[in-house]
Amino acid sequence: MVLSLSLGAVLFAALFAGSAALASSGPVDSNSALFTNGGGCFPPPVTQTSPFDQLRALNPEWAPVVNGRSVLSQPVLVHGTAVGSQVSRVDFPSTHVTFDQNTDLALDAAEAGFLATGNLYAPNLVGGKPVLEVEWETGSYPAWAWAGVDDRMVLLGRWIFDCGHPDPILGHGNLSGLPCLTAFDLPTGDSCVGAILNYRSEMHPPQAVAVIRSGGGAVLDDGGRGVPATRADVYVSSDGGAAGDACVVTHKTTLEGILGAPCFPLALPLALLPPNATPLKTNFTFDVPLPAVSGGRNPVLRIMQRPTPSPGTPPVPAHLQVTPQLDGPTPHFEVSVQMAQTVDGQLPTGFAATIFAGWLQAPASPMVHLRLTVDGLIVNNPLKPAVPGVAIPPGWKMEANVNGLWQQAGGSGLGQIDASTPAGLFVPSTAVFEQYVPLGGTLHLEANAASRGCIDTMFGQRLLDDLIRFGFDPTNPATLPGALQTGLICVGAAEVDAGAVDAVFGAPRYGVSPSVYHVPSSTGAYTLVFRIERVDD
């Protein structure tokens, strides 16, 4: 089965045709996402007669807000504050390689035009307010660059409608009165009146992220002491996962194309298309403010380089251009990742770094250096329920953050947890968090874990391959119903939430203790084991 993609001059023209008017002053009408209105989303029929009917919502699962019929879109730049940050457990496997990391972004008021009417729909509000969700697959987006709540974010990437969640309010046939979303739900000659689609606009995925964190500290010179510092975690990459691949997000015109389009392994990153007109070549610019320290002198920017993203090619890190802006009430460094500038004759493949900004000389601003070490967890319940007809894979996964800095837990032990794991077994999984906390501040630990389900075995491959694994013989159509039923059972065997740990430690001790903490999760499925030390610099 061959998926034909037009990647030449036609798509180049389509990409830049609508780039001049990207965001309006008010929310975008979510009904404009509908294919009958020129958009790229296809809602499922109101009356469904086949399990395949629901696949229409995933064909494609994402479409650009501007010129939605084209898979390409001009990247947009947005600014805001994170109000939620978590890893998804419910993504559809055939349109993903890994689960997404989701960040809910409260946009700056000047950029509210990047919201759609569906973002303002009451069930889609977060804390009673509209947000722009930012999604990037965890396998393509390192945990150190994930935002924490209240962090500032600057992002460059794809502005899209989430076609997989229409959240519709049904209309009715003008003649028949029958419920409808489009005229295709109605008898020939009838028209659909009053239907409202609440597709959310999102940034999905970004290609450049800067997470700007205040309130902490760092050592800004070799052998120095910890001082107040702003931290900016910066990540630029063309690897958008499946949501950033042209093959995955191209609308398929047949069921065979939906099931068997040869999109994996991914080979058509949208951030690098069309050829010779790479959107990734756009420079990425953001501000890193100096901390508000009265009497601070000798401002400094310290850059900690991280491995450069380079999907399929040798790494070529981009240059940085730094411009101090020290006059005025909010002194800062303007930082630009020069993706449009060649490096020794080569185009950059990406950029990754942690940047600290602070004052080398300042009045006493004592910082407490703390180290929180997660040693592992005690399994109280392996959460491996038997599901008739499908196998449940072994393994758990866990992520944790301390004061908004994330890590994904490692260690082979987590991957071996299965139904035979006895209650009370300690599973090592080390993660170490270094923190400089101001006197009177807090140390806030959050951890989340889940037990892998059958759905985890379906990622990063065609639906056709999954159906064949579940017993479908393409030469024998009679085998399809049984395989489809097994596939639906597997999708339904989702990851099982093992619960969260949420612990806050304040002054004067900040949780420092010679003892080891044992804190049960919210579901009781595991007990997190960790230590807190004070480090003398």
Coordinates of C-alpha atoms in Angstrom, one line a residue:
M1 CA 0.0 0.0 0.0
V2 CA 1.6 3.2 -1.1
L3 CA 0.8 6.7 0.2
S4 CA 1.5 9.4 -2.3
L5 CA 2.7 12.7 -0.9
S6 CA 3.1 15.8 -3.0
L7 CA 6.3 17.4 -1.6
G8 CA 7.3 19.7 -4.4
A9 CA 6.3 23.2 -5.5
V10 CA 2.6 22.7 -4.9
L11 CA 3.1 22.1 -1.1
F12 CA 5.8 24.8 -1.0
A13 CA 3.2 27.3 -2.3
A14 CA 0.5 26.0 0.1
L15 CA 2.9 26.4 3.1
F16 CA 3.5 30.0 2.5
A17 CA 0.2 31.1 1.0
G18 CA -1.4 31.7 4.4
S19 CA 1.6 32.6 6.4
A20 CA 0.9 36.3 6.5
A21 CA -2.2 36.1 8.6
L22 CA -1.6 33.4 11.3
A23 CA -3.4 34.6 14.4
S24 CA -6.4 36.9 14.5
S25 CA -7.3 39.2 17.4
G26 CA -10.1 36.9 18.6
P27 CA -10.4 33.1 18.9
V28 CA -10.5 31.1 15.6
D29 CA -13.8 29.5 14.7
S30 CA -13.4 25.8 15.4
N31 CA -16.0 25.0 12.7
S32 CA -13.4 26.2 10.2
A33 CA -11.5 23.0 10.9
L34 CA -14.3 21.0 9.3
F35 CA -13.4 19.6 5.8
T36 CA -16.7 21.0 4.4
N37 CA -15.5 24.4 5.4
G38 CA -12.0 24.1 3.9
G39 CA -10.3 22.6 7.0
G40 CA -8.6 19.3 7.4
C41 CA -10.7 17.5 10.0
F42 CA -13.2 14.8 9.3
P43 CA -15.6 14.0 12.2
P44 CA -17.1 10.5 12.5
P45 CA -20.7 10.0 11.3
V46 CA -23.4 10.6 13.9
T47 CA -24.8 7.1 13.2
Q48 CA -22.0 4.6 13.3
T49 CA -22.4 1.1 11.8
S50 CA -18.8 -0.1 11.9
P51 CA -15.9 0.2 14.4
F52 CA -14.0 1.7 11.5
D53 CA -16.3 4.7 11.4
Q54 CA -14.6 6.1 14.5
L55 CA -11.3 6.1 12.5
R56 CA -12.5 9.1 10.6
A57 CA -11.6 11.3 13.6
L58 CA -8.0 10.0 13.3
N59 CA -7.7 10.6 9.6
P60 CA -5.9 12.8 10.2
E61 CA -5.7 13.3 13.9
W62 CA -4.2 16.8 13.5
A63 CA -4.6 19.4 10.8
P64 CA -3.1 23.0 10.4
V65 CA -5.3 25.9 11.5
V66 CA -4.3 27.9 8.4
N67 CA -4.8 26.2 5.1
G68 CA -5.8 22.9 6.8
R69 CA -6.0 20.9 3.6
S70 CA -2.2 20.9 3.4
V71 CA -0.1 18.9 5.8
L72 CA 2.5 21.7 5.9
S73 CA 2.1 24.8 8.0
Q74 CA 4.2 27.9 8.7
P75 CA 5.6 27.6 12.3
V76 CA 4.3 30.2 14.8
L77 CA 5.9 31.7 17.9
V78 CA 3.9 31.8 21.1
H79 CA 4.6 32.9 24.7
G80 CA 2.8 31.9 27.9
T81 CA 2.9 30.3 31.3
A82 CA 2.5 26.7 32.1
V83 CA -0.5 25.9 34.2
G84 CA -0.4 22.1 33.9
S85 CA 2.3 19.6 32.9
Q86 CA 1.8 15.8 32.6
V87 CA 2.5 12.7 30.6
S88 CA -0.5 11.3 28.6
R89 CA -1.7 7.7 29.2
V90 CA -4.4 7.6 26.5
D91 CA -3.0 8.4 23.1
F92 CA -4.1 6.4 20.1
P93 CA -1.1 4.0 19.2
S94 CA -1.2 4.0 15.4
T95 CA -0.7 7.8 15.3
H96 CA 2.1 7.8 17.9
V97 CA 5.5 6.3 18.5
T98 CA 5.4 7.0 22.2
F99 CA 2.9 8.7 24.5
D100 CA 2.8 12.5 24.6
Q101 CA 4.0 14.9 27.1
N102 CA 1.3 17.5 27.5
T103 CA 1.7 21.0 28.8
D104 CA -1.3 23.4 29.3
L105 CA -0.2 26.9 28.4
A106 CA -2.0 30.1 29.5
L107 CA -1.1 32.4 26.6
D108 CA 0.0 36.0 27.0
A109 CA -3.0 38.3 26.4
A110 CA -1.5 39.6 23.2
E111 CA -1.5 36.1 21.7
A112 CA -5.0 35.0 22.7
G113 CA -5.7 34.9 18.9
F114 CA -4.0 31.5 18.8
L115 CA -6.9 30.0 20.7
A116 CA -10.0 28.6 19.0
T117 CA -13.6 28.7 20.1
G118 CA -13.2 25.0 21.1
N119 CA -10.5 26.0 23.6
L120 CA -13.2 28.3 25.2
Y121 CA -15.8 25.5 25.4
A122 CA -16.4 24.8 29.1
P123 CA -15.3 21.1 29.2
N124 CA -12.0 22.1 27.6
L125 CA -11.1 24.8 30.2
V126 CA -8.3 24.2 32.7
G127 CA -8.9 25.8 36.1
G128 CA -11.8 27.7 34.5
K129 CA -9.5 29.3 31.8
P130 CA -8.8 28.5 28.2
V131 CA -5.3 27.1 27.4
L132 CA -3.3 26.1 24.4
E133 CA -2.2 22.5 24.9
V134 CA 1.4 21.8 23.8
E135 CA 2.1 18.2 22.9
W136 CA 5.3 16.5 22.0
E137 CA 6.0 12.7 22.2
T138 CA 8.1 11.7 25.2
G139 CA 10.4 9.7 23.0
S140 CA 11.3 12.9 21.0
Y141 CA 11.3 15.4 23.9
P142 CA 13.7 14.9 26.8
A143 CA 12.3 15.3 30.3
W144 CA 14.9 17.9 31.4
A145 CA 13.1 20.3 28.9
W146 CA 9.6 19.7 30.1
A147 CA 8.0 22.7 31.8
G148 CA 6.8 22.8 35.4
V149 CA 3.7 24.7 36.6
D150 CA 4.3 28.5 36.6
D151 CA 7.3 28.2 34.3
R152 CA 7.4 30.7 31.4
M153 CA 7.5 29.1 27.9
V154 CA 8.5 30.4 24.5
L155 CA 7.6 27.9 21.7
L156 CA 8.0 27.7 17.9
G157 CA 6.0 25.1 16.1
R158 CA 2.9 23.7 14.4
W159 CA -0.4 25.5 15.1
I160 CA -3.0 22.9 14.5
F161 CA -6.5 21.7 15.2
D162 CA -6.8 18.5 17.2
C163 CA -9.1 16.5 14.8
G164 CA -9.3 13.6 17.2
H165 CA -11.4 15.5 19.7
P166 CA -14.3 17.2 18.0
D167 CA -16.4 17.6 21.2
P168 CA -19.4 18.3 19.0
I169 CA -22.8 19.9 19.7
L170 CA -25.1 18.3 17.2
G171 CA -27.2 20.2 14.8
H172 CA -30.2 19.1 12.9
G173 CA -31.3 18.6 9.3
N174 CA -33.0 21.6 7.8
L175 CA -35.6 19.4 6.1
S176 CA -35.5 16.1 8.1
G177 CA -34.8 17.4 11.6
L178 CA -32.3 14.5 12.0
P179 CA -29.3 15.0 14.2
C180 CA -26.1 15.8 12.2
L181 CA -22.6 17.3 12.1
T182 CA -22.4 17.6 8.4
A183 CA -24.8 17.1 5.4
F184 CA -23.2 13.6 5.0
D185 CA -25.2 12.5 8.1
L186 CA -28.5 13.4 6.3
P187 CA -30.5 12.3 3.3
T188 CA -29.4 13.7 -0.1
G189 CA -30.6 17.3 -0.6
D190 CA -30.8 18.1 3.2
S191 CA -28.5 20.5 4.9
C192 CA -27.1 20.5 8.5
V193 CA -28.1 23.5 10.6
G194 CA -26.7 24.5 14.0
A195 CA -23.9 22.0 14.4
I196 CA -20.9 23.2 16.5
L197 CA -17.5 21.6 16.5
N198 CA -15.3 22.3 19.4
Y199 CA -11.9 21.3 18.0
R200 CA -9.1 22.7 20.1
S201 CA -6.2 24.6 18.7
E202 CA -2.9 23.3 19.9
M203 CA 0.8 23.5 19.3
H204 CA 1.4 19.9 18.2
P205 CA 4.3 19.5 18.1
P206 CA 6.8 22.3 18.7
Q207 CA 10.1 22.3 17.0
A208 CA 11.7 24.7 19.5
V209 CA 11.0 25.2 23.2
A210 CA 12.5 27.5 25.8
V211 CA 11.3 26.8 29.4
I212 CA 12.3 29.8 31.6
R213 CA 12.3 29.0 35.3
S214 CA 12.7 31.6 38.1
G215 CA 13.0 31.4 41.8
G216 CA 15.9 29.0 42.0
G217 CA 19.7 29.3 41.9
A218 CA 22.9 28.0 40.4
V219 CA 26.7 28.2 40.6
L220 CA 27.7 30.7 38.0
D221 CA 31.5 30.5 38.3
D222 CA 33.8 27.7 38.9
G223 CA 34.3 27.1 42.6
G224 CA 31.7 29.8 43.5
R225 CA 28.6 29.6 45.6
G226 CA 25.1 29.2 44.7
V227 CA 23.3 32.5 43.9
P228 CA 19.8 33.4 42.6
A229 CA 19.6 32.5 38.9
T230 CA 17.1 32.2 36.1
R231 CA 17.3 28.9 34.3
A232 CA 16.3 28.4 30.6
D233 CA 16.1 24.9 29.3
V234 CA 16.2 25.1 25.5
Y235 CA 15.5 22.3 23.0
V236 CA 15.3 22.6 19.2
S237 CA 14.7 19.5 17.1
S238 CA 13.0 18.4 13.8
D239 CA 11.9 15.1 15.5
G240 CA 8.3 15.8 16.2
G241 CA 7.3 12.1 16.6
A242 CA 4.3 10.9 14.6
A243 CA 2.4 14.1 14.9
G244 CA 5.3 15.8 13.1
D245 CA 5.5 13.4 10.2
A246 CA 3.8 14.1 6.8
C247 CA 2.9 10.5 6.1
V248 CA 1.0 10.1 9.5
V249 CA -1.0 13.4 9.2
T250 CA -1.9 13.2 5.5
H251 CA -5.6 12.4 5.0
K252 CA -6.1 8.9 3.5
T253 CA -8.9 8.4 1.0
T254 CA -9.4 4.7 1.6
L255 CA -9.8 2.3 4.5
E256 CA -6.8 0.4 3.1
G257 CA -4.7 3.6 3.3
I258 CA -5.8 4.3 6.9
L259 CA -4.9 0.8 8.0
G260 CA -1.8 0.2 6.0
A261 CA -0.1 3.5 5.0
P262 CA 3.7 2.7 5.2
C263 CA 4.5 5.5 7.7
F264 CA 6.8 3.6 10.0
P265 CA 9.6 4.1 10.6
L266 CA 9.0 7.8 10.3
A267 CA 10.9 9.4 7.4
L268 CA 9.0 12.7 6.5
P269 CA 9.5 15.2 9.3
L270 CA 7.3 18.2 8.7
A271 CA 9.9 20.5 10.2
L272 CA 12.2 19.7 7.3
L273 CA 9.7 19.9 4.5
P274 CA 9.5 20.9 1.7
P275 CA 13.1 20.4 0.7
N276 CA 15.3 23.5 0.5
A277 CA 12.7 25.6 2.3
T278 CA 13.2 24.2 5.8
P279 CA 11.0 25.8 8.5
L280 CA 13.5 24.6 11.1
K281 CA 15.9 27.2 9.6
T282 CA 13.9 29.9 11.4
N283 CA 15.9 31.5 14.2
F284 CA 14.5 31.0 17.6
T285 CA 14.7 34.0 19.9
F286 CA 13.7 34.4 23.6
D287 CA 14.6 36.5 26.6
V288 CA 16.3 35.2 29.8
P289 CA 15.6 37.7 32.6
L290 CA 18.2 38.4 35.3
P291 CA 16.8 37.7 38.8
A292 CA 15.5 40.7 40.7
V293 CA 18.4 41.2 43.1
S294 CA 18.8 44.7 44.4
G295 CA 22.3 45.9 43.9
G296 CA 23.4 43.1 41.7
R297 CA 26.5 43.6 39.6
N298 CA 28.5 41.8 36.9
P299 CA 25.7 40.0 35.0
V300 CA 26.7 36.6 33.6
L301 CA 25.2 34.0 31.3
R302 CA 26.4 30.5 31.8
I303 CA 25.6 27.9 29.1
M304 CA 25.6 24.1 29.8
Q305 CA 25.6 22.4 26.4
R306 CA 23.6 19.2 26.0
P307 CA 23.7 16.5 23.3
T308 CA 22.6 18.1 20.0
P309 CA 19.5 16.5 18.4
S310 CA 20.4 14.9 15.1
P311 CA 17.7 12.5 13.8
G312 CA 19.4 10.3 11.2
T313 CA 22.3 12.7 10.6
P314 CA 25.6 13.7 12.4
P315 CA 24.9 16.4 15.0
V316 CA 25.5 20.0 14.0
P317 CA 24.8 22.4 16.9
A318 CA 23.5 25.8 16.1
H319 CA 25.3 28.9 17.2
L320 CA 23.9 31.2 19.8
Q321 CA 23.7 35.0 19.5
V322 CA 23.4 36.7 22.9
T323 CA 22.5 40.4 23.3
P324 CA 22.6 41.9 26.8
Q325 CA 19.7 44.2 27.5
L326 CA 20.7 45.6 30.9
D327 CA 19.1 49.1 30.9
G328 CA 15.5 49.5 32.1
P329 CA 13.5 47.9 34.9
T330 CA 13.8 44.3 33.6
P331 CA 17.4 43.6 32.6
H332 CA 17.8 40.4 30.6
F333 CA 19.7 38.6 27.9
E334 CA 18.2 38.3 24.5
V335 CA 19.2 34.8 23.2
S336 CA 18.8 33.7 19.6
V337 CA 19.4 30.1 18.4
Q338 CA 20.7 30.7 14.9
M339 CA 19.0 27.9 13.0
A340 CA 19.2 29.9 9.8
Q341 CA 23.0 30.3 10.0
T342 CA 25.3 27.6 8.6
V343 CA 28.0 26.1 10.8
D344 CA 31.2 25.3 8.9
G345 CA 29.1 25.2 5.7
Q346 CA 26.4 22.8 7.2
L347 CA 22.9 23.6 8.4
P348 CA 22.3 23.0 12.1
T349 CA 20.5 19.9 13.0
G350 CA 19.2 21.3 16.3
F351 CA 20.2 22.7 19.6
A352 CA 20.0 21.7 23.3
A353 CA 21.3 23.5 26.4
T354 CA 20.6 24.7 29.9
I355 CA 21.3 28.4 30.3
F356 CA 21.7 30.2 33.6
A357 CA 21.5 34.0 34.1
G358 CA 22.5 35.8 37.3
W359 CA 24.7 38.3 39.0
L360 CA 28.3 37.3 40.0
Q361 CA 28.3 40.1 42.6
A362 CA 25.3 40.7 44.7
P363 CA 24.3 41.4 48.3
A364 CA 24.0 38.3 50.4
S365 CA 21.2 36.2 48.9
P366 CA 21.7 32.9 50.7
M367 CA 20.7 29.7 48.8
V368 CA 20.4 26.3 50.3
H369 CA 21.9 23.5 48.2
L370 CA 19.7 20.4 48.5
R371 CA 19.9 17.0 46.9
L372 CA 16.9 14.7 46.6
T373 CA 17.6 11.2 45.5
V374 CA 14.9 8.8 44.4
D375 CA 16.2 5.3 45.3
G376 CA 13.2 3.4 43.8
L377 CA 9.8 2.2 44.8
I378 CA 8.2 -0.7 46.7
V379 CA 5.5 -2.4 44.7
N380 CA 2.4 -3.0 46.7
N381 CA 0.2 -4.0 43.8
P382 CA 1.7 -4.8 40.3
L383 CA -1.5 -3.7 38.6
K384 CA -1.4 -6.5 35.9
P385 CA -5.1 -7.5 35.6
A386 CA -5.8 -10.5 33.4
V387 CA -7.6 -9.4 30.2
P388 CA -9.2 -12.3 28.3
G389 CA -7.9 -12.5 24.7
V390 CA -4.8 -10.3 25.0
A391 CA -1.4 -10.4 26.8
I392 CA -0.5 -7.7 29.2
P393 CA 3.2 -6.8 28.9
P394 CA 5.5 -6.5 31.9
G395 CA 6.7 -3.1 33.1
W396 CA 5.9 0.1 34.8
K397 CA 7.0 3.6 33.9
M398 CA 7.5 6.6 36.3
E399 CA 8.4 10.2 36.0
A400 CA 9.1 12.7 38.8
N401 CA 9.8 16.4 39.2
V402 CA 11.3 18.5 41.9
N403 CA 10.4 22.1 41.8
G404 CA 9.3 21.7 38.2
L405 CA 12.4 19.9 37.0
W406 CA 11.5 16.6 35.4
Q407 CA 13.2 13.2 35.0
Q408 CA 12.0 9.9 33.7
A409 CA 12.9 7.1 36.1
G410 CA 15.3 4.6 34.7
G411 CA 16.5 1.2 35.8
S412 CA 15.7 -2.2 34.4
G413 CA 13.7 -3.2 37.4
L414 CA 10.7 -1.1 36.5
G415 CA 10.5 -2.9 33.1
Q416 CA 10.3 -6.3 34.8
I417 CA 7.3 -5.8 37.1
D418 CA 4.6 -8.3 36.1
A419 CA 1.7 -10.2 37.6
S420 CA 4.0 -12.4 39.6
T421 CA 5.8 -9.5 41.3
P422 CA 5.2 -10.0 45.0
A423 CA 3.8 -7.2 47.1
G424 CA 6.6 -5.6 49.1
L425 CA 9.3 -6.0 46.5
F426 CA 11.7 -3.1 46.3
V427 CA 12.6 -2.0 42.8
P428 CA 15.6 0.3 42.4
S429 CA 15.2 3.3 40.1
T430 CA 17.5 6.1 40.7
A431 CA 16.9 9.8 39.9
V432 CA 19.0 12.6 41.5
F433 CA 17.7 16.2 41.7
E434 CA 20.1 19.0 42.6
Q435 CA 18.3 22.1 43.8
Y436 CA 19.4 25.6 45.1
V437 CA 16.5 26.9 47.1
P438 CA 16.3 30.4 48.6
L439 CA 16.0 30.7 52.4
G440 CA 12.3 30.4 53.3
G441 CA 11.6 28.5 50.0
T442 CA 10.3 25.0 49.6
L443 CA 11.3 21.7 48.0
H444 CA 8.3 20.1 46.1
L445 CA 8.4 16.5 44.9
E446 CA 5.8 15.1 42.5
A447 CA 6.0 11.5 41.1
N448 CA 3.6 9.6 38.9
A449 CA 3.7 6.0 37.8
A450 CA 1.6 3.7 35.6
S451 CA 1.6 0.0 34.8
R452 CA 2.0 -0.8 31.1
G453 CA -1.1 -2.3 29.3
C454 CA -1.7 -4.1 26.0
I455 CA -2.1 -0.7 24.3
D456 CA 1.7 -0.1 24.8
T457 CA 2.5 -3.0 22.4
M458 CA 0.7 -1.2 19.5
F459 CA 2.7 2.0 19.2
G460 CA 4.9 3.0 16.3
Q461 CA 3.4 0.6 13.7
R462 CA 0.5 0.4 11.2
L463 CA -2.9 -0.7 12.3
L464 CA -2.6 -3.4 9.7
D465 CA 0.4 -4.8 11.4
D466 CA -1.5 -4.9 14.7
L467 CA -4.5 -6.6 13.1
I468 CA -2.2 -9.2 11.5
R469 CA -0.7 -9.8 14.9
F470 CA -4.2 -10.3 16.3
G471 CA -5.0 -13.0 13.7
F472 CA -6.0 -11.1 10.5
D473 CA -5.0 -12.8 7.2
P474 CA -5.1 -10.2 4.4
T475 CA -6.0 -13.0 2.0
N476 CA -9.0 -14.1 4.1
P477 CA -11.4 -11.3 4.8
A478 CA -13.3 -13.6 7.2
T479 CA -10.5 -13.3 9.7
L480 CA -11.0 -9.5 10.1
P481 CA -13.9 -9.4 12.6
G482 CA -12.1 -11.5 15.1
A483 CA -8.8 -9.6 14.7
L484 CA -10.6 -6.3 15.0
Q485 CA -12.4 -7.4 18.2
T486 CA -9.1 -8.5 19.7
G487 CA -7.5 -5.1 18.7
L488 CA -10.4 -3.2 20.4
I489 CA -9.8 -5.2 23.6
C490 CA -6.1 -4.4 23.4
V491 CA -6.7 -0.7 22.9
G492 CA -9.1 -0.8 25.9
A493 CA -6.4 -2.5 28.0
A494 CA -4.9 0.9 28.8
E495 CA -2.1 1.7 31.2
V496 CA -3.2 1.4 34.8
D497 CA -2.6 4.5 37.0
A498 CA -0.4 3.6 39.9
G499 CA -1.1 6.9 41.6
A500 CA 0.9 10.0 42.5
V501 CA 3.2 11.2 45.3
D502 CA 3.1 14.8 46.2
A503 CA 5.3 16.0 49.1
V504 CA 6.3 19.5 50.1
F505 CA 9.2 20.3 52.5
G506 CA 9.7 23.8 53.8
A507 CA 12.1 25.8 56.0
P508 CA 14.1 25.5 58.1
R509 CA 15.0 21.9 57.4
Y510 CA 13.6 21.4 53.9
G511 CA 13.0 17.7 54.6
V512 CA 16.7 17.1 55.2
S513 CA 17.0 13.9 57.3
P514 CA 19.4 11.0 57.9
S515 CA 16.3 8.7 57.5
V516 CA 14.9 7.4 54.2
Y517 CA 11.4 8.5 53.3
H518 CA 8.8 6.0 52.4
V519 CA 5.7 7.7 51.0
P520 CA 2.7 5.7 49.6
S521 CA 1.2 6.8 46.3
S522 CA -2.4 8.2 46.1
T523 CA -3.7 4.7 45.0
G524 CA -1.5 2.8 47.4
A525 CA -0.1 0.7 44.5
Y526 CA 3.5 1.7 45.3
T527 CA 5.6 3.4 48.0
L528 CA 8.2 5.9 46.8
V529 CA 11.6 5.6 48.5
F530 CA 13.8 8.7 48.6
R531 CA 16.3 10.7 50.6
I532 CA 17.0 14.5 51.0
E533 CA 20.5 15.8 51.9
R534 CA 21.9 19.2 52.4
V535 CA 25.1 19.8 50.4
D536 CA 27.9 22.1 51.7
D537 CA 29.4 24.0 48.7

